[in-house]
Amino acid sequence: MECSSTSPALFNLLCLYAMLGFLLCKCAHGFQYLNATADHNVMPYAFSRPPPLMVALTFIHGAAAKGAVCLDGTLPGYHIHRGYGSGANNWLVMLEGGGWCNTIRVCVYSKKTRHGSSTHMEKQIPFTGILSNRAAENPDFFNWNRVKIRYCDGASFSGDSQIEAAQLYFRGKRIWSAAMEDLKSKGMRYAKQALLAGCSAGGLATILHCDEFRELFPTTTRVKCLSDAGLFLDVIDISGRRTSRNMFGSLVSLQNVWNLPQRCTKRLNPILCFFPQHSIPSVKTPLFLLNTAYDSWQIQASLAPPSADPHGRWHECRNNFVRCSSSQIQFLQGFRSQMLYAVRGLSKHRKNGIFINSCFAHCQSERQDTWFDQTSPRIRNKRIAEYVGNWYFDRANVKAIDCPYPCDNTCHNLVFRGEVP
């Protein structure tokens, strides 16, 4: 599979980043188990910039005694870079994403990768975008304590089960708790300001754990949550079926996902409460939703997956949006409309923030080129980092919703050539 970007600001490594991310997949009941986050080794980065800060992996050594282990039973971990100066007592915790495993077969595969075993995790990763330590790249959070918790449970830090015959441990909920306890012991309990963030499956986890995160701190601490590309919608695919609902249904059952918002589960099937559009109304803590209106991951995996397209009519469109027919674009515009409808309630409250740009991409907060760069995506001439900072520090009421495609010429769109396996 080859790839390119429609934005001149994306660099050569973006091609490799996207290609490797989408190659790491398995098919499970028609749902592609895709790695929806950037591969750390090939994160797109401007060659004109100095090298990014590399941060070492820290294992949570007390986790095993609590049963908080990865899919294969290895220790979970995180990367931490300490804050200083005015940010010494502020904490940003980023939850990694990386798809889900909803069948034993897929989970057995996943436990042999970095998303199921700390044995396969990189020992160092670059901190870029919202994790950058440079004010010129991350103006509001550069000197905070910044943490990235690695994702190795396959259920958005939410499962609590195991299958001994397959030697699979679904302990996402315990990993979450063990990580929070460990970070509190390292000073997070004294935070004056805290932000929980996450990308893709980590963005979904951010929504599910947002109020729990708030409860870790005194009422005097400013606590908010940022979900990047976590707005996975319960929608009908191009074949008239619900690919994503079927996938989440088997996931919730297999991994015994139980920490869903009770205000949601009291009125809806728990499977539906795994979808943000149904669980967001239950979140009390200030929440910022950062998403592309034409999420490339959802187009590839839940809207128009090969399993729903046996004759290949969507092959060209799902890999390169400029090759979509007028009727296909109309279908994608309907997806955008459903996304905007899903956030209508959240947008009514000043405490919440929204940035939905009309791009074909997935995850924009950890990539420097999309977070805060000279050519980063903009709405009303402001970049994502500016909107998030203004929202977090209550400098403005942030509800930034882009005009429909194709009006935005600042997008860093991802284009794929060749079929996703």
Coordinates of C-alpha atoms in Angstrom, one line a residue, residues 118-396:
S118 CA 5.0 -4.4 26.8
T119 CA 7.7 -6.7 25.5
H120 CA 7.1 -5.3 22.0
M121 CA 6.7 -1.6 23.1
E122 CA 9.3 0.9 22.0
K123 CA 11.7 1.7 24.8
Q124 CA 11.6 5.4 23.9
I125 CA 9.1 7.5 21.9
P126 CA 9.1 11.1 20.7
F127 CA 7.0 13.6 22.5
T128 CA 5.5 15.9 19.8
G129 CA 2.4 18.0 19.3
I130 CA 0.5 18.4 22.6
L131 CA 3.3 16.4 24.3
S132 CA 6.2 18.6 23.0
N133 CA 8.5 20.3 25.5
R134 CA 9.0 23.4 23.3
A135 CA 6.8 26.5 23.7
A136 CA 7.1 27.2 20.0
E137 CA 5.4 23.9 19.3
N138 CA 3.1 23.5 22.3
P139 CA 2.5 27.0 23.8
D140 CA 0.1 26.1 26.7
F141 CA 1.4 22.7 27.9
F142 CA 5.1 22.5 27.0
N143 CA 6.3 22.8 30.7
W144 CA 3.7 20.6 32.3
N145 CA 4.2 17.1 33.6
R146 CA 3.4 15.2 30.4
V147 CA 2.6 11.5 30.5
K148 CA 1.7 9.0 27.7
I149 CA 0.1 5.8 29.0
R150 CA 0.6 2.8 26.7
Y151 CA -2.4 0.9 25.4
C152 CA -2.1 -2.9 25.6
D153 CA -5.6 -4.2 26.7
G154 CA -7.6 -3.9 23.4
A155 CA -10.7 -2.3 25.0
S156 CA -10.0 1.3 25.6
F157 CA -8.8 0.7 29.2
S158 CA -12.2 -0.7 30.1
G159 CA -12.2 -4.5 30.2
D160 CA -11.9 -6.8 33.2
S161 CA -11.8 -10.5 32.3
Q162 CA -9.5 -13.3 31.1
I163 CA -9.4 -16.4 29.1
E164 CA -7.0 -18.8 30.6
A165 CA -7.1 -21.4 27.8
A166 CA -5.8 -18.7 25.4
Q167 CA -3.6 -17.0 28.0
L168 CA -5.4 -13.7 27.4
Y169 CA -5.8 -11.0 30.1
F170 CA -8.4 -8.3 29.6
R171 CA -7.4 -5.9 32.3
G172 CA -7.8 -2.5 30.9
K173 CA -9.8 -1.2 33.8
R174 CA -7.1 -2.4 36.2
I175 CA -4.4 -0.9 34.1
W176 CA -6.2 2.5 34.2
S177 CA -6.5 2.3 38.0
A178 CA -2.9 1.1 38.6
A179 CA -1.5 3.9 36.3
M180 CA -3.5 6.6 38.1
E181 CA -2.3 5.4 41.5
D182 CA 1.3 5.3 40.3
L183 CA 1.1 8.8 38.9
K184 CA -0.6 10.1 42.1
S185 CA 2.4 8.7 44.1
K186 CA 4.7 10.7 41.8
G187 CA 3.1 14.0 42.5
M188 CA -0.1 14.1 40.4
R189 CA -2.2 14.1 43.5
Y190 CA -1.0 17.7 44.1
A191 CA -1.9 18.9 40.7
K192 CA -3.3 22.4 40.4
Q193 CA -4.4 21.8 36.8
A194 CA -4.9 18.5 35.0
L195 CA -5.9 17.4 31.5
L196 CA -6.8 13.9 30.5
A197 CA -6.4 13.4 26.7
G198 CA -6.3 10.5 24.2
C199 CA -6.3 9.7 20.6
S200 CA -8.6 7.2 18.7
A201 CA -9.3 4.3 21.1
G202 CA -7.6 6.4 23.7
G203 CA -9.9 9.3 22.8
L204 CA -12.9 7.0 23.5
A205 CA -11.2 5.9 26.8
T206 CA -10.9 9.6 27.7
I207 CA -14.6 10.0 27.4
L208 CA -15.3 6.9 29.4
H209 CA -12.9 7.8 32.2
C210 CA -13.3 11.5 32.2
D211 CA -15.4 11.8 35.4
E212 CA -13.3 9.2 37.1
F213 CA -10.2 11.4 36.4
R214 CA -12.0 14.4 37.9
E215 CA -12.6 12.4 41.1
L216 CA -8.9 11.9 41.6
F217 CA -8.4 15.6 42.5
P218 CA -9.7 18.1 45.0
T219 CA -12.5 20.4 43.8
T220 CA -10.0 23.2 43.7
T221 CA -8.0 21.6 40.9
R222 CA -8.9 22.6 37.3
V223 CA -9.7 19.3 35.5
K224 CA -10.8 18.8 31.9
C225 CA -10.7 16.2 29.2
L226 CA -9.7 16.2 25.5
S227 CA -10.9 13.4 23.2
D228 CA -9.0 13.4 19.8
A229 CA -10.6 11.2 17.1
G230 CA -12.6 9.4 19.7
L231 CA -16.1 10.2 18.4
F232 CA -16.9 6.8 17.0
L233 CA -20.4 6.9 15.7
D234 CA -23.1 4.2 15.7
V235 CA -24.0 4.5 12.1
I236 CA -25.2 2.3 9.2
D237 CA -22.5 1.3 6.7
I238 CA -22.8 1.3 3.0
S239 CA -24.4 -2.2 3.0
G240 CA -27.1 -1.2 5.4
R241 CA -25.6 -3.0 8.3
R242 CA -24.0 -1.7 11.5
T243 CA -20.4 -2.9 11.3
S244 CA -19.2 -0.9 14.3
R245 CA -22.1 -1.9 16.5
N246 CA -21.5 -5.6 15.9
M247 CA -17.8 -5.1 16.7
F248 CA -18.4 -3.2 19.9
G249 CA -21.0 -5.7 20.9
S250 CA -18.6 -8.6 20.7
L251 CA -15.9 -6.4 22.4
V252 CA -18.1 -5.6 25.4
S253 CA -19.1 -9.2 25.8
L254 CA -15.6 -10.7 25.4
Q255 CA -13.8 -8.3 27.6
N256 CA -16.5 -7.8 30.2
V257 CA -16.5 -4.0 29.8
W258 CA -18.4 -2.8 32.8
N259 CA -17.3 0.8 33.6
L260 CA -19.7 2.4 31.2
P261 CA -21.6 5.5 32.4
Q262 CA -24.5 4.4 34.6
R263 CA -26.7 7.2 33.5
C264 CA -26.4 5.7 30.1
T265 CA -26.7 2.0 30.9
K266 CA -29.8 2.7 33.0
R267 CA -31.7 3.7 29.8
L268 CA -29.8 2.0 27.0
N269 CA -28.2 -1.3 26.1
P270 CA -24.6 -1.3 27.5
I271 CA -23.3 -1.9 23.9
L272 CA -24.7 1.5 22.8
C273 CA -23.1 3.2 25.8
F274 CA -19.7 2.3 24.4
F275 CA -20.4 4.8 21.6
P276 CA -19.6 8.4 22.6
Q277 CA -22.8 9.8 21.1
H278 CA -24.7 7.9 23.8
S279 CA -22.3 8.2 26.7
I280 CA -21.3 11.9 26.3
P281 CA -24.5 13.2 27.8
S282 CA -23.5 11.5 31.0
V283 CA -20.1 13.2 31.3
K284 CA -20.1 16.0 33.8
T285 CA -16.5 17.1 33.6
P286 CA -15.7 19.8 30.9
L287 CA -14.9 17.9 27.7
F288 CA -13.4 19.0 24.4
L289 CA -14.1 17.0 21.2
L290 CA -11.5 17.2 18.5
N291 CA -12.4 15.3 15.3
T292 CA -12.4 15.4 11.6
A293 CA -15.8 15.4 10.0
Y294 CA -14.7 12.7 7.5
D295 CA -12.7 10.5 9.9
S296 CA -10.4 8.4 7.7
W297 CA -10.4 5.5 10.1
Q298 CA -14.2 5.3 10.3
I299 CA -14.5 5.5 6.6
Q300 CA -12.0 2.7 6.1
A301 CA -13.2 0.4 9.0
S302 CA -16.9 1.1 9.8
L303 CA -18.5 3.1 7.0
A304 CA -17.1 1.4 3.9
P305 CA -15.0 -1.6 4.9
P306 CA -14.3 -4.2 2.3
S307 CA -16.7 -6.6 4.1
A308 CA -19.5 -4.2 3.3
D309 CA -18.3 -3.7 -0.3
P310 CA -18.0 -7.1 -1.9
H311 CA -18.1 -5.6 -5.4
G312 CA -15.4 -3.0 -4.7
R313 CA -17.5 0.0 -5.6
W314 CA -16.0 2.0 -2.7
H315 CA -12.4 0.8 -3.2
E316 CA -11.2 4.0 -4.8
C317 CA -13.2 6.3 -2.7
R318 CA -12.3 4.9 0.7
N319 CA -8.6 5.1 -0.2
N320 CA -8.6 8.5 -1.9
F321 CA -11.4 10.9 -1.3
V322 CA -10.8 12.8 -4.5
R323 CA -12.0 9.7 -6.4
C324 CA -15.3 9.6 -4.7
S325 CA -18.4 9.9 -6.9
S326 CA -21.0 12.6 -6.2
S327 CA -23.3 10.0 -4.6
Q328 CA -20.4 8.7 -2.4
I329 CA -19.6 12.3 -1.3
Q330 CA -23.3 12.7 -0.5
F331 CA -23.1 9.6 1.7
L332 CA -20.1 11.0 3.5
Q333 CA -21.8 14.4 4.0
G334 CA -24.6 12.4 5.7
F335 CA -21.9 11.0 8.1
R336 CA -20.8 14.5 8.8
S337 CA -24.4 15.5 9.6
Q338 CA -24.7 12.6 12.0
M339 CA -21.5 13.7 13.8
L340 CA -22.8 17.3 14.2
Y341 CA -26.1 16.0 15.4
A342 CA -24.3 13.8 18.0
V343 CA -22.5 16.8 19.5
R344 CA -25.5 19.1 19.6
G345 CA -26.1 18.7 23.3
L346 CA -22.5 19.0 24.3
S347 CA -22.2 22.2 22.3
K348 CA -24.9 24.0 24.3
H349 CA -22.6 24.3 27.4
R350 CA -19.8 26.8 27.5
K351 CA -17.6 24.5 29.7
N352 CA -17.3 22.1 26.7
G353 CA -15.3 22.7 23.5
I354 CA -15.6 21.5 19.9
F355 CA -13.2 21.5 16.9
I356 CA -14.5 19.6 13.9
N357 CA -12.7 20.3 10.7
S358 CA -13.7 19.0 7.3
C359 CA -10.7 16.9 6.7
F360 CA -10.0 13.2 5.8
A361 CA -7.6 12.4 8.7
H362 CA -7.5 10.7 12.1
C363 CA -5.8 12.0 15.3
Q364 CA -4.4 15.6 15.2
S365 CA -3.2 16.4 18.7
E366 CA 0.1 14.5 18.8
R367 CA 1.3 15.3 15.3
Q368 CA 3.2 18.5 15.2
D369 CA 2.1 19.4 11.7
T370 CA -1.5 19.3 12.7
W371 CA -1.3 20.5 16.3
F372 CA 0.7 23.8 16.0
D373 CA 2.7 24.6 12.9
Q374 CA 2.8 27.4 10.4
T375 CA 0.7 25.3 8.0
S376 CA -1.5 23.5 10.5
P377 CA -5.2 23.0 9.8
R378 CA -7.3 26.1 10.8
I379 CA -10.9 27.1 11.4
R380 CA -11.4 30.9 11.3
N381 CA -7.6 31.3 11.1
K382 CA -6.9 29.5 14.4
R383 CA -5.0 26.3 14.9
I384 CA -6.1 23.3 17.0
A385 CA -3.6 24.1 19.8
E386 CA -4.9 27.7 20.0
Y387 CA -8.5 26.5 20.4
V388 CA -7.6 23.8 23.0
G389 CA -5.6 26.3 25.0
N390 CA -8.4 29.0 24.9
W391 CA -10.9 26.4 26.0
Y392 CA -8.8 24.9 28.8
F393 CA -7.9 28.3 30.3
D394 CA -11.4 29.7 29.8
R395 CA -10.1 32.4 27.5
A396 CA -12.9 31.9 25.0

